[in-house]
Coordinates of C-alpha atoms and ligand atoms in Angstrom, one line a residue:
M1 CA 23.0 9.0 3.0
Q2 CA 21.7 11.8 0.6
I3 CA 17.8 12.4 0.2
V4 CA 16.5 13.2 -3.3
P5 CA 13.2 14.4 -3.7
V6 CA 11.3 12.6 -6.3
G7 CA 7.5 13.4 -6.4
P8 CA 5.1 16.2 -6.1
A9 CA 6.0 17.4 -2.4
F10 CA 6.2 13.8 -1.2
G11 CA 8.5 11.1 -1.9
A12 CA 12.4 10.8 -1.8
E13 CA 15.1 8.7 -3.5
L14 CA 17.8 7.6 -0.7
R15 CA 21.3 7.4 -2.0
G16 CA 24.4 5.9 -0.3
V17 CA 22.4 3.5 1.8
T18 CA 21.7 -0.5 1.0
L19 CA 18.8 -2.7 2.6
A20 CA 21.8 -4.5 4.4
D21 CA 22.8 -1.2 6.0
V22 CA 19.5 -0.6 7.6
A23 CA 19.2 -4.3 8.7
N24 CA 22.7 -4.3 10.2
D25 CA 23.1 -0.8 11.6
D26 CA 21.2 1.3 14.1
A27 CA 22.1 4.6 13.0
A28 CA 21.2 3.9 9.4
Y29 CA 17.9 2.6 10.5
A30 CA 17.3 5.6 12.6
E31 CA 18.0 7.9 9.5
V32 CA 15.8 6.0 6.9
R33 CA 13.0 5.8 9.4
A34 CA 12.9 9.4 9.8
A35 CA 13.3 9.8 6.1
F36 CA 10.1 7.5 5.9
E37 CA 8.0 9.5 8.4
E38 CA 8.6 12.6 6.5
H39 CA 8.8 11.5 2.6
S40 CA 5.9 8.7 3.1
L41 CA 7.6 7.2 0.1
L42 CA 11.3 5.8 -0.3
V43 CA 13.0 4.9 -3.4
F44 CA 16.5 2.6 -3.2
R45 CA 18.1 2.1 -6.6
G46 CA 20.8 -0.4 -7.7
Q47 CA 20.1 -3.0 -4.6
E48 CA 21.3 -6.5 -4.8
V49 CA 17.9 -7.7 -3.3
T50 CA 17.5 -11.3 -2.2
D51 CA 14.4 -12.5 -0.4
D52 CA 16.3 -12.7 2.9
R53 CA 18.0 -9.3 2.6
Q54 CA 14.3 -8.0 1.8
L55 CA 12.8 -9.7 5.1
A56 CA 15.9 -8.3 7.4
F57 CA 15.0 -4.9 6.1
S58 CA 11.6 -5.2 6.5
R59 CA 11.7 -6.4 10.2
R60 CA 13.5 -3.3 11.2
F61 CA 10.2 -1.3 10.8
G62 CA 7.9 -3.9 12.8
P63 CA 6.5 -7.2 12.7
P64 CA 6.2 -8.8 9.1
E65 CA 2.6 -9.7 8.0
V66 CA 2.2 -13.4 7.1
T67 CA 0.7 -13.7 3.8
K68 CA -3.1 -14.4 3.6
V69 CA -4.9 -17.1 2.4
G70 CA -5.4 -16.9 -1.3
S71 CA -2.5 -15.1 -2.2
L72 CA 1.0 -16.6 -3.8
G73 CA 3.2 -16.9 -1.0
T74 CA 0.2 -17.8 1.8
G75 CA 1.9 -18.8 5.1
T76 CA 5.2 -17.1 4.3
H77 CA 6.3 -13.3 4.7
F78 CA 6.5 -12.8 1.2
I79 CA 3.9 -11.9 -1.4
T80 CA 4.8 -12.8 -5.2
L81 CA 3.0 -10.8 -7.7
T82 CA 3.3 -12.1 -11.1
T83 CA 1.8 -13.2 -14.3
I84 CA 4.1 -16.1 -14.6
G85 CA 2.3 -19.3 -14.1
P86 CA 3.7 -22.8 -12.6
D87 CA 4.7 -23.9 -16.0
G88 CA 7.1 -20.8 -16.4
K89 CA 4.9 -19.3 -19.3
V90 CA 3.0 -15.8 -18.9
V91 CA -0.6 -16.6 -17.9
P92 CA -3.8 -15.5 -20.1
P93 CA -5.7 -12.2 -19.4
D94 CA -8.5 -14.1 -17.7
H95 CA -6.3 -16.0 -15.2
R96 CA -6.6 -15.3 -11.7
Y97 CA -3.1 -14.1 -11.5
A98 CA -3.9 -11.3 -14.3
M99 CA -7.2 -10.5 -12.7
R100 CA -5.5 -9.9 -9.5
N101 CA -3.2 -7.3 -11.4
K102 CA -6.2 -5.7 -12.4
A103 CA -7.6 -5.3 -9.0
N104 CA -4.0 -3.7 -7.9
Q105 CA -4.5 -1.1 -10.7
L106 CA -7.5 0.4 -8.5
W107 CA -6.2 3.2 -6.3
H108 CA -5.7 1.5 -2.7
T109 CA -3.7 1.2 0.6
D110 CA -2.5 -2.3 1.3
S111 CA -3.9 -4.3 4.2
S112 CA -6.8 -2.0 5.0
F113 CA -9.1 -5.0 4.9
K114 CA -7.2 -6.8 7.6
S115 CA -7.7 -6.7 11.3
V116 CA -4.3 -5.2 11.5
P117 CA -3.6 -2.8 9.2
A118 CA 0.0 -2.1 7.4
L119 CA 2.5 0.5 8.4
T120 CA 4.6 -0.1 5.2
S121 CA 4.9 -2.4 2.2
I122 CA 8.3 -2.9 0.5
L123 CA 8.2 -4.0 -3.0
S124 CA 11.4 -5.0 -5.3
A125 CA 11.5 -5.5 -8.6
R126 CA 12.6 -9.1 -9.8
I127 CA 11.6 -9.4 -13.8
I128 CA 10.1 -6.2 -15.3
P129 CA 8.6 -5.7 -18.4
E130 CA 10.1 -3.5 -21.2
N131 CA 6.9 -1.0 -21.2
G132 CA 4.5 -0.2 -18.6
G133 CA 4.1 -2.0 -15.3
E134 CA 4.7 1.5 -13.1
T135 CA 3.5 2.1 -9.7
E136 CA 1.7 5.3 -9.2
F137 CA 1.7 6.8 -5.8
V138 CA -0.1 9.7 -4.2
S139 CA 0.2 11.6 -0.8
T140 CA -3.2 11.2 1.1
R141 CA -1.4 13.5 3.7
L142 CA -1.6 16.2 1.3
A143 CA -4.8 15.5 0.1
F144 CA -6.1 15.7 3.5
E145 CA -4.1 19.0 3.9
R146 CA -5.9 20.5 0.7
L147 CA -9.4 19.8 2.1
D148 CA -11.3 22.5 4.0
P149 CA -11.1 22.5 7.7
A150 CA -14.6 21.8 8.3
L151 CA -14.3 18.5 6.2
Q152 CA -11.1 17.7 7.8
R153 CA -12.5 17.6 11.3
K154 CA -15.6 15.9 9.9
L155 CA -13.7 13.1 8.5
E156 CA -11.5 12.6 11.6
N157 CA -14.4 11.8 13.4
S158 CA -15.7 9.5 10.8
F159 CA -15.2 5.8 10.3
A160 CA -15.3 3.8 7.1
W161 CA -15.5 0.0 6.2
H162 CA -13.1 -1.6 4.3
D163 CA -13.7 -5.1 2.6
Y164 CA -11.1 -7.0 0.3
N165 CA -14.1 -8.5 -1.3
H166 CA -15.7 -5.1 -2.3
S167 CA -12.4 -4.1 -4.1
R168 CA -12.1 -7.6 -5.9
S169 CA -15.9 -7.4 -6.9
K170 CA -15.2 -4.4 -8.8
I171 CA -12.9 -6.4 -11.3
A172 CA -15.3 -9.7 -11.4
P173 CA -18.0 -11.4 -9.3
G174 CA -16.4 -14.0 -7.3
L175 CA -12.5 -13.1 -7.7
A176 CA -12.3 -13.2 -3.7
S177 CA -12.5 -16.7 -3.0
P178 CA -15.1 -18.2 -0.1
E179 CA -12.2 -18.8 1.9
E180 CA -10.6 -15.2 1.7
R181 CA -13.9 -13.8 2.4
A182 CA -14.4 -15.9 5.3
A183 CA -10.8 -15.2 6.6
L184 CA -11.2 -11.3 5.9
P185 CA -14.5 -9.9 7.3
P186 CA -14.8 -6.0 6.8
Q187 CA -13.0 -3.8 9.0
C188 CA -14.0 -0.1 10.3
W189 CA -11.1 2.7 10.6
R190 CA -11.0 6.1 11.3
M191 CA -10.8 8.4 8.0
V192 CA -7.7 10.1 9.0
W193 CA -4.6 8.6 10.2
R194 CA -2.6 10.9 12.5
N195 CA 1.0 10.2 12.2
P196 CA 2.2 9.9 15.9
V197 CA 5.8 11.3 15.0
N198 CA 5.0 14.4 13.5
G199 CA 1.4 15.1 14.0
R200 CA 0.1 15.2 10.5
G201 CA -2.9 13.7 9.3
A202 CA -3.6 11.7 6.2
L203 CA -6.9 10.4 4.6
Y204 CA -7.2 6.7 4.8
L205 CA -8.8 5.5 1.8
A206 CA -8.6 2.6 -0.4
S207 CA -10.3 0.7 -3.2
H208 CA -11.5 -1.8 -0.4
A209 CA -13.7 1.1 1.2
Y210 CA -17.2 0.6 0.8
A211 CA -19.0 2.6 3.4
V212 CA -19.0 5.4 5.9
D213 CA -20.4 4.3 9.3
G214 CA -23.6 6.2 10.3
M215 CA -24.1 7.4 6.8
D216 CA -26.6 6.1 4.1
A217 CA -24.8 3.5 1.8
V218 CA -25.1 5.7 -1.5
A219 CA -23.9 8.8 0.4
G220 CA -21.2 7.1 2.2
L221 CA -19.7 5.6 -0.8
A222 CA -20.1 8.9 -3.0
L223 CA -18.1 10.4 -0.1
I224 CA -15.3 7.8 -0.5
E225 CA -15.3 8.3 -4.3
D226 CA -15.2 11.9 -4.0
L227 CA -12.3 11.9 -1.5
T228 CA -10.2 9.3 -3.7
A229 CA -10.8 11.4 -6.8
A230 CA -9.5 14.8 -5.1
A231 CA -6.6 12.7 -3.6
T232 CA -5.6 11.4 -6.9
A233 CA -6.2 14.6 -9.0
P234 CA -4.1 15.2 -12.0
G235 CA -0.5 16.3 -11.1
T236 CA -0.5 14.9 -7.6
S237 CA 1.0 11.6 -8.3
Y238 CA 4.5 10.2 -8.5
V239 CA 4.9 7.3 -11.2
H240 CA 7.8 5.0 -10.4
K241 CA 9.3 3.5 -13.7
W242 CA 10.8 0.1 -12.3
E243 CA 14.4 -0.7 -13.0
S244 CA 16.3 -3.9 -12.0
G245 CA 17.7 -3.4 -8.6
D246 CA 14.9 -1.2 -7.5
V247 CA 13.1 -1.3 -4.0
V248 CA 10.5 1.1 -3.2
M249 CA 8.8 1.4 0.2
W250 CA 5.6 3.3 1.3
D251 CA 3.9 4.2 4.1
N252 CA 0.4 2.8 3.9
R253 CA -0.9 5.4 6.5
A254 CA -0.1 8.3 4.3
T255 CA 0.0 7.3 0.5
M256 CA -2.2 5.3 -2.0
H257 CA -1.2 3.6 -4.9
R258 CA -1.8 1.6 -8.0
G259 CA -0.2 -0.6 -10.5
R260 CA -0.3 0.4 -14.1
P261 CA -0.8 -1.9 -17.0
W262 CA 1.7 -3.5 -19.4
P263 CA 1.6 -5.5 -22.3
A264 CA -0.2 -9.0 -21.2
D265 CA 2.5 -11.2 -23.2
E266 CA 5.2 -9.7 -21.2
P267 CA 6.1 -11.3 -17.8
R268 CA 6.6 -9.5 -14.7
L269 CA 7.6 -10.7 -10.9
M270 CA 7.6 -8.6 -7.8
I271 CA 8.2 -9.6 -4.3
R272 CA 6.5 -7.8 -1.5
T273 CA 7.1 -7.6 2.0
T274 CA 4.5 -6.0 4.7
V275 CA 4.9 -4.6 8.0
S276 CA 2.1 -4.6 10.2
A277 CA 1.3 -1.1 12.4
T278 CA 1.8 -1.0 15.9
D279 CA 0.6 1.2 18.7
A280 CA 3.6 3.1 18.1
D281 CA 2.5 3.8 14.6
G282 CA -0.8 5.2 15.8
V283 CA -2.9 2.1 15.0
T284 CA -5.1 2.3 18.3
A285 CA -6.4 5.8 17.5
M286 CA -7.8 4.1 14.2
R287 CA -10.3 1.7 15.9
P288 CA -13.5 3.0 16.8
S289 CA -14.2 3.2 20.4
R290 CA -17.4 1.2 19.8
Q291 CA -18.1 -1.3 17.0
A292 CA -20.8 0.2 14.8
A293 CA -23.5 -2.1 13.4
E294 CA -23.1 -2.9 10.0
Ligands
FE2_301 FE1 -1.0 -2.7 -3.1

């Protein structure tokens, strides 16, 4: 296996390894897992992807999430991200599918609004537009390490509230349905996720974050916005231009990402699997010792 760096001080393409190798071979998994802990973002090119292969690969890293209510693929281990409607045609720009793609274009980490956050997301390209539709990534580990030590210490002892409805309401009021809102109450997480393997901290931020526990609402949101701006400053991102056969996985503990727009009349179909974080991934230390009052 060859590790080829792709991004500004994070991210790597792995060559000479397939999804099936990782699914079937302990040594291949161990090598890929070590690269994941170190590089936060892994690119696999030229893969022969099927749903079954993607899921078998995903299961190596931990328990796969069951897709939430309101997403395409609900009740399965797959999330379908698409602008192709049930009739096989590309949906209009005001369709719910298209609006959800807009919400994905805000900087976020996946599943911070869930009661169990995500270790990693695995995304495969199935139908890709000619132009645009890239996925852009930043390292929130490097962003954390750029902050001054006093702020690092403060954040390590701070907790932020995350709510799916918050990020969706930035796109359109009511985009999160009443069922989704009921199923996804706000969650509170430490603002720094320390990787148990290498000890490095990362900002745990997302478009879903709306308040800092114990801080005035306006000041808390301003802090979240300032940290997001610093984490996504020009020159810090890796932009993945999708090609057929690409699979990209990222560490939701140590990165943020956003989708990039593409022409509204071009179809795009991506399949995501998501793996829940476990105690071994450091999730226990992320929970507040007391549930703060909202
Ligand atoms: Fe995402």
